[in-house]
PDB file of N, CA and C in Angstrom:
ATOM      1  N   MET A   1       0.860  -1.265   0.002  1.00  0.00           N
ATOM      2  CA  MET A   1       0.093  -0.094  -0.004  1.00  0.00           C
ATOM      3  C   MET A   1       0.978   1.364   0.074  1.00  0.00           C
ATOM      4  N   ASP A   2       0.498   2.289  -0.686  1.00  0.00           N
ATOM      5  CA  ASP A   2       1.198   3.633  -0.823  1.00  0.00           C
ATOM      6  C   ASP A   2       1.367   4.272   0.674  1.00  0.00           C
ATOM      7  N   LYS A   3       2.314   4.779   0.790  1.00  0.00           N
ATOM      8  CA  LYS A   3       2.515   5.636   2.079  1.00  0.00           C
ATOM      9  C   LYS A   3       1.504   6.742   2.573  1.00  0.00           C
ATOM     10  N   LYS A   4       1.261   7.371   1.512  1.00  0.00           N
ATOM     11  CA  LYS A   4       0.228   8.435   1.600  1.00  0.00           C
ATOM     12  C   LYS A   4      -1.098   8.122   1.725  1.00  0.00           C
ATOM     13  N   LYS A   5      -1.305   6.883   0.900  1.00  0.00           N
ATOM     14  CA  LYS A   5      -2.840   6.355   1.110  1.00  0.00           C
ATOM     15  C   LYS A   5      -3.009   5.841   2.593  1.00  0.00           C
ATOM     16  N   ALA A   6      -1.980   5.131   2.994  1.00  0.00           N
ATOM     17  CA  ALA A   6      -2.112   4.280   4.368  1.00  0.00           C
ATOM     18  C   ALA A   6      -2.182   5.556   5.209  1.00  0.00           C
ATOM     19  N   ALA A   7      -1.366   6.483   5.287  1.00  0.00           N
ATOM     20  CA  ALA A   7      -1.511   7.646   6.361  1.00  0.00           C
ATOM     21  C   ALA A   7      -2.949   8.438   6.126  1.00  0.00           C
ATOM     22  N   LEU A   8      -3.366   8.491   4.836  1.00  0.00           N
ATOM     23  CA  LEU A   8      -4.815   9.369   4.653  1.00  0.00           C
ATOM     24  C   LEU A   8      -5.825   8.437   5.458  1.00  0.00           C
ATOM     25  N   ILE A   9      -5.809   7.149   5.454  1.00  0.00           N
ATOM     26  CA  ILE A   9      -6.694   6.346   5.833  1.00  0.00           C
ATOM     27  C   ILE A   9      -6.758   6.372   7.565  1.00  0.00           C
ATOM     28  N   TRP A  10      -5.437   6.268   8.014  1.00  0.00           N
ATOM     29  CA  TRP A  10      -5.235   6.346   9.539  1.00  0.00           C
ATOM     30  C   TRP A  10      -5.741   7.622   9.854  1.00  0.00           C
ATOM     31  N   ALA A  11      -5.345   9.058   9.138  1.00  0.00           N
ATOM     32  CA  ALA A  11      -5.701  10.245   9.728  1.00  0.00           C
ATOM     33  C   ALA A  11      -7.504  10.199   9.658  1.00  0.00           C
ATOM     34  N   LEU A  12      -8.008   9.691   8.352  1.00  0.00           N
ATOM     35  CA  LEU A  12      -9.610   9.837   8.355  1.00  0.00           C
ATOM     36  C   LEU A  12     -10.101   9.190   9.620  1.00  0.00           C
ATOM     37  N   LEU A  13      -9.439   7.974   9.823  1.00  0.00           N
ATOM     38  CA  LEU A  13     -10.035   7.013  11.068  1.00  0.00           C
ATOM     39  C   LEU A  13      -9.929   7.901  12.240  1.00  0.00           C
ATOM     40  N   GLY A  14      -8.847   8.401  12.438  1.00  0.00           N
ATOM     41  CA  GLY A  14      -8.592   9.038  13.647  1.00  0.00           C
ATOM     42  C   GLY A  14      -9.620  10.338  13.781  1.00  0.00           C
ATOM     43  N   THR A  15      -9.616  11.114  12.764  1.00  0.00           N
ATOM     44  CA  THR A  15     -10.574  11.980  12.750  1.00  0.00           C
ATOM     45  C   THR A  15     -12.224  11.809  13.109  1.00  0.00           C
ATOM     46  N   GLY A  16     -12.469  10.773  12.449  1.00  0.00           N
ATOM     47  CA  GLY A  16     -13.894  10.181  12.920  1.00  0.00           C
ATOM     48  C   GLY A  16     -14.037   9.905  14.371  1.00  0.00           C
ATOM     49  N   PHE A  17     -12.957   9.281  14.878  1.00  0.00           N
ATOM     50  CA  PHE A  17     -12.811   8.901  16.285  1.00  0.00           C
ATOM     51  C   PHE A  17     -13.018  10.043  17.180  1.00  0.00           C
ATOM     52  N   LEU A  18     -12.184  11.147  16.860  1.00  0.00           N
ATOM     53  CA  LEU A  18     -12.108  12.438  17.473  1.00  0.00           C
ATOM     54  C   LEU A  18     -13.607  13.150  17.524  1.00  0.00           C
ATOM     55  N   VAL A  19     -14.034  13.353  16.385  1.00  0.00           N
ATOM     56  CA  VAL A  19     -15.170  14.098  16.227  1.00  0.00           C
ATOM     57  C   VAL A  19     -16.350  13.100  16.902  1.00  0.00           C
ATOM     58  N   TYR A  20     -16.297  12.065  16.822  1.00  0.00           N
ATOM     59  CA  TYR A  20     -17.609  11.196  17.485  1.00  0.00           C
ATOM     60  C   TYR A  20     -17.441  11.240  19.013  1.00  0.00           C
ATOM     61  N   GLY A  21     -16.147  11.061  19.477  1.00  0.00           N
ATOM     62  CA  GLY A  21     -15.856  11.128  20.759  1.00  0.00           C
ATOM     63  C   GLY A  21     -16.276  12.523  21.521  1.00  0.00           C
ATOM     64  N   LEU A  22     -15.867  13.737  20.787  1.00  0.00           N
ATOM     65  CA  LEU A  22     -16.353  15.093  21.031  1.00  0.00           C
ATOM     66  C   LEU A  22     -17.817  15.241  21.013  1.00  0.00           C
ATOM     67  N   TYR A  23     -18.524  14.537  20.103  1.00  0.00           N
ATOM     68  CA  TYR A  23     -20.155  14.681  20.039  1.00  0.00           C
ATOM     69  C   TYR A  23     -20.464  13.881  21.189  1.00  0.00           C
ATOM     70  N   CYS A  24     -20.052  12.637  21.681  1.00  0.00           N
ATOM     71  CA  CYS A  24     -20.367  12.091  22.664  1.00  0.00           C
ATOM     72  C   CYS A  24     -20.089  12.659  24.035  1.00  0.00           C
ATOM     73  N   ALA A  25     -18.948  13.144  24.163  1.00  0.00           N
ATOM     74  CA  ALA A  25     -18.628  14.235  25.399  1.00  0.00           C
ATOM     75  C   ALA A  25     -19.737  15.236  25.528  1.00  0.00           C
ATOM     76  N   LEU A  26     -20.001  15.978  24.361  1.00  0.00           N
ATOM     77  CA  LEU A  26     -21.025  17.280  24.815  1.00  0.00           C
ATOM     78  C   LEU A  26     -22.381  17.048  24.650  1.00  0.00           C
ATOM     79  N   THR A  27     -22.791  15.699  24.369  1.00  0.00           N
ATOM     80  CA  THR A  27     -24.055  15.235  24.553  1.00  0.00           C
ATOM     81  C   THR A  27     -24.484  14.262  25.633  1.00  0.00           C
ATOM     82  N   THR A  28     -23.433  14.095  26.614  1.00  0.00           N
ATOM     83  CA  THR A  28     -23.847  12.870  27.491  1.00  0.00           C
ATOM     84  C   THR A  28     -24.749  13.247  28.403  1.00  0.00           C
ATOM     85  N   GLY A  29     -24.840  14.460  29.015  1.00  0.00           N
ATOM     86  CA  GLY A  29     -25.867  14.850  30.150  1.00  0.00           C
ATOM     87  C   GLY A  29     -25.161  14.464  31.363  1.00  0.00           C
ATOM     88  N   GLY A  30     -23.893  14.319  31.559  1.00  0.00           N
ATOM     89  CA  GLY A  30     -23.239  13.908  32.917  1.00  0.00           C
ATOM     90  C   GLY A  30     -23.302  12.515  33.314  1.00  0.00           C
ATOM     91  N   THR A  31     -23.572  11.564  32.339  1.00  0.00           N
ATOM     92  CA  THR A  31     -23.770  10.165  32.810  1.00  0.00           C
ATOM     93  C   THR A  31     -22.358   9.736  32.589  1.00  0.00           C
ATOM     94  N   TRP A  32     -21.782   9.032  33.619  1.00  0.00           N
ATOM     95  CA  TRP A  32     -20.205   8.799  33.756  1.00  0.00           C
ATOM     96  C   TRP A  32     -19.664   7.848  32.732  1.00  0.00           C
ATOM     97  N   TYR A  33     -20.603   6.815  32.407  1.00  0.00           N
ATOM     98  CA  TYR A  33     -19.942   5.800  31.470  1.00  0.00           C
ATOM     99  C   TYR A  33     -20.068   6.506  29.985  1.00  0.00           C
ATOM    100  N   LEU A  34     -20.763   7.254  29.705  1.00  0.00           N
ATOM    101  CA  LEU A  34     -20.821   7.976  28.326  1.00  0.00           C
ATOM    102  C   LEU A  34     -19.606   8.937  28.323  1.00  0.00           C
ATOM    103  N   ILE A  35     -19.283   9.472  29.429  1.00  0.00           N
ATOM    104  CA  ILE A  35     -18.136  10.249  29.514  1.00  0.00           C
ATOM    105  C   ILE A  35     -16.821   9.597  29.243  1.00  0.00           C
ATOM    106  N   ALA A  36     -16.748   8.564  29.881  1.00  0.00           N
ATOM    107  CA  ALA A  36     -15.787   7.450  29.897  1.00  0.00           C
ATOM    108  C   ALA A  36     -15.704   6.948  28.336  1.00  0.00           C
ATOM    109  N   SER A  37     -16.490   6.765  27.783  1.00  0.00           N
ATOM    110  CA  SER A  37     -16.565   6.332  26.450  1.00  0.00           C
ATOM    111  C   SER A  37     -16.169   7.487  25.518  1.00  0.00           C
ATOM    112  N   ALA A  38     -16.679   8.498  25.622  1.00  0.00           N
ATOM    113  CA  ALA A  38     -16.275   9.706  24.970  1.00  0.00           C
ATOM    114  C   ALA A  38     -14.591   9.705  25.111  1.00  0.00           C
ATOM    115  N   ALA A  39     -14.116   9.649  26.255  1.00  0.00           N
ATOM    116  CA  ALA A  39     -12.687   9.616  26.427  1.00  0.00           C
ATOM    117  C   ALA A  39     -11.933   8.710  25.696  1.00  0.00           C
ATOM    118  N   ILE A  40     -12.080   7.358  25.928  1.00  0.00           N
ATOM    119  CA  ILE A  40     -11.770   6.408  25.364  1.00  0.00           C
ATOM    120  C   ILE A  40     -11.709   6.560  23.498  1.00  0.00           C
ATOM    121  N   LEU A  41     -12.716   7.272  23.201  1.00  0.00           N
ATOM    122  CA  LEU A  41     -12.998   7.260  21.681  1.00  0.00           C
ATOM    123  C   LEU A  41     -11.903   8.405  21.285  1.00  0.00           C
ATOM    124  N   MET A  42     -11.870   9.464  22.163  1.00  0.00           N
ATOM    125  CA  MET A  42     -10.889  10.620  21.611  1.00  0.00           C
ATOM    126  C   MET A  42      -9.458  10.102  21.728  1.00  0.00           C
ATOM    127  N   CYS A  43      -8.960   9.174  22.880  1.00  0.00           N
ATOM    128  CA  CYS A  43      -7.703   8.648  22.914  1.00  0.00           C
ATOM    129  C   CYS A  43      -7.396   7.668  21.786  1.00  0.00           C
ATOM    130  N   SER A  44      -8.531   6.871  21.265  1.00  0.00           N
ATOM    131  CA  SER A  44      -8.186   6.027  20.026  1.00  0.00           C
ATOM    132  C   SER A  44      -7.895   6.969  18.805  1.00  0.00           C
ATOM    133  N   GLY A  45      -8.829   8.228  19.045  1.00  0.00           N
ATOM    134  CA  GLY A  45      -8.608   8.995  17.575  1.00  0.00           C
ATOM    135  C   GLY A  45      -6.993   9.710  17.679  1.00  0.00           C
ATOM    136  N   ALA A  46      -6.481   9.803  18.674  1.00  0.00           N
ATOM    137  CA  ALA A  46      -5.231  10.513  18.935  1.00  0.00           C
ATOM    138  C   ALA A  46      -3.955   9.443  18.676  1.00  0.00           C
ATOM    139  N   VAL A  47      -4.601   8.142  18.963  1.00  0.00           N
ATOM    140  CA  VAL A  47      -3.466   7.155  18.636  1.00  0.00           C
ATOM    141  C   VAL A  47      -3.594   6.850  17.167  1.00  0.00           C
ATOM    142  N   CYS A  48      -4.623   6.931  16.513  1.00  0.00           N
ATOM    143  CA  CYS A  48      -4.779   6.793  14.830  1.00  0.00           C
ATOM    144  C   CYS A  48      -4.081   8.015  14.240  1.00  0.00           C
ATOM    145  N   LEU A  49      -4.194   9.181  14.749  1.00  0.00           N
ATOM    146  CA  LEU A  49      -3.628  10.361  14.163  1.00  0.00           C
ATOM    147  C   LEU A  49      -2.013  10.003  14.169  1.00  0.00           C
ATOM    148  N   GLY A  50      -1.661   9.806  15.493  1.00  0.00           N
ATOM    149  CA  GLY A  50      -0.186   9.471  15.729  1.00  0.00           C
ATOM    150  C   GLY A  50       0.475   8.529  14.846  1.00  0.00           C
ATOM    151  N   SER A  51      -0.342   7.431  14.419  1.00  0.00           N
ATOM    152  CA  SER A  51       0.059   6.565  13.442  1.00  0.00           C
ATOM    153  C   SER A  51       0.056   7.106  12.296  1.00  0.00           C
ATOM    154  N   ALA A  52      -0.673   7.923  11.659  1.00  0.00           N
ATOM    155  CA  ALA A  52      -0.563   8.619  10.547  1.00  0.00           C
ATOM    156  C   ALA A  52       0.548   9.409  10.387  1.00  0.00           C
ATOM    157  N   VAL A  53       0.857  10.102  11.522  1.00  0.00           N
ATOM    158  CA  VAL A  53       2.133  10.874  11.557  1.00  0.00           C
ATOM    159  C   VAL A  53       3.470  10.061  11.487  1.00  0.00           C
ATOM    160  N   GLN A  54       3.583   9.081  12.208  1.00  0.00           N
ATOM    161  CA  GLN A  54       4.440   7.885  12.016  1.00  0.00           C
ATOM    162  C   GLN A  54       4.827   7.598  10.570  1.00  0.00           C
ATOM    163  N   ILE A  55       3.613   7.059  10.077  1.00  0.00           N
ATOM    164  CA  ILE A  55       3.957   6.717   8.709  1.00  0.00           C
ATOM    165  C   ILE A  55       4.385   7.677   7.554  1.00  0.00           C
ATOM    166  N   MET A  56       3.966   8.846   7.725  1.00  0.00           N
ATOM    167  CA  MET A  56       4.404   9.862   6.951  1.00  0.00           C
ATOM    168  C   MET A  56       6.070   9.922   7.446  1.00  0.00           C
ATOM    169  N   ARG A  57       6.244  10.092   8.497  1.00  0.00           N
ATOM    170  CA  ARG A  57       7.708  10.251   8.612  1.00  0.00           C
ATOM    171  C   ARG A  57       8.731   9.247   8.399  1.00  0.00           C
ATOM    172  N   ARG A  58       8.237   7.960   8.187  1.00  0.00           N
ATOM    173  CA  ARG A  58       8.939   6.814   7.837  1.00  0.00           C
ATOM    174  C   ARG A  58       9.776   7.128   6.459  1.00  0.00           C
ATOM    175  N   PRO A  59      10.917   6.608   6.597  1.00  0.00           N
ATOM    176  CA  PRO A  59      11.791   6.784   5.322  1.00  0.00           C
ATOM    177  C   PRO A  59      11.061   5.947   4.119  1.00  0.00           C
ATOM    178  N   ASP A  60      11.297   6.221   2.889  1.00  0.00           N
ATOM    179  CA  ASP A  60      10.907   5.487   1.959  1.00  0.00           C
ATOM    180  C   ASP A  60      11.555   4.218   1.704  1.00  0.00           C
ATOM    181  N   GLN A  61      11.049   3.155   1.644  1.00  0.00           N
ATOM    182  CA  GLN A  61      11.884   1.856   1.336  1.00  0.00           C
ATOM    183  C   GLN A  61      12.410   1.715   0.110  1.00  0.00           C
ATOM    184  N   GLN A  62      13.725   1.513   0.002  1.00  0.00           N
ATOM    185  CA  GLN A  62      14.294   1.275  -1.291  1.00  0.00           C
ATOM    186  C   GLN A  62      14.329   0.092  -1.905  1.00  0.00           C
ATOM    187  N   ARG A  63      13.986  -0.103  -3.115  1.00  0.00           N
ATOM    188  CA  ARG A  63      13.725  -1.479  -3.939  1.00  0.00           C
ATOM    189  C   ARG A  63      14.995  -1.642  -4.867  1.00  0.00           C
ATOM    190  N   TYR A  64      15.621  -2.789  -4.425  1.00  0.00           N
ATOM    191  CA  TYR A  64      16.599  -3.128  -5.246  1.00  0.00           C
ATOM    192  C   TYR A  64      16.311  -4.154  -6.380  1.00  0.00           C
TER     193      TYR A  64
END
């Protein structure tokens, strides 16, 4: 898989997790398990975005 395509997929996945986690956090009404769920979703989004950054910083593989 192309490096840019893989990074784009991870970035879109991470952004989706972050947006949904933020939505859950703003619409929970103070329920503790929904707040915890939103925090987990937002952490997952941050991990996915971190993976996208690592993929883009990885040096290109040389083919011989």
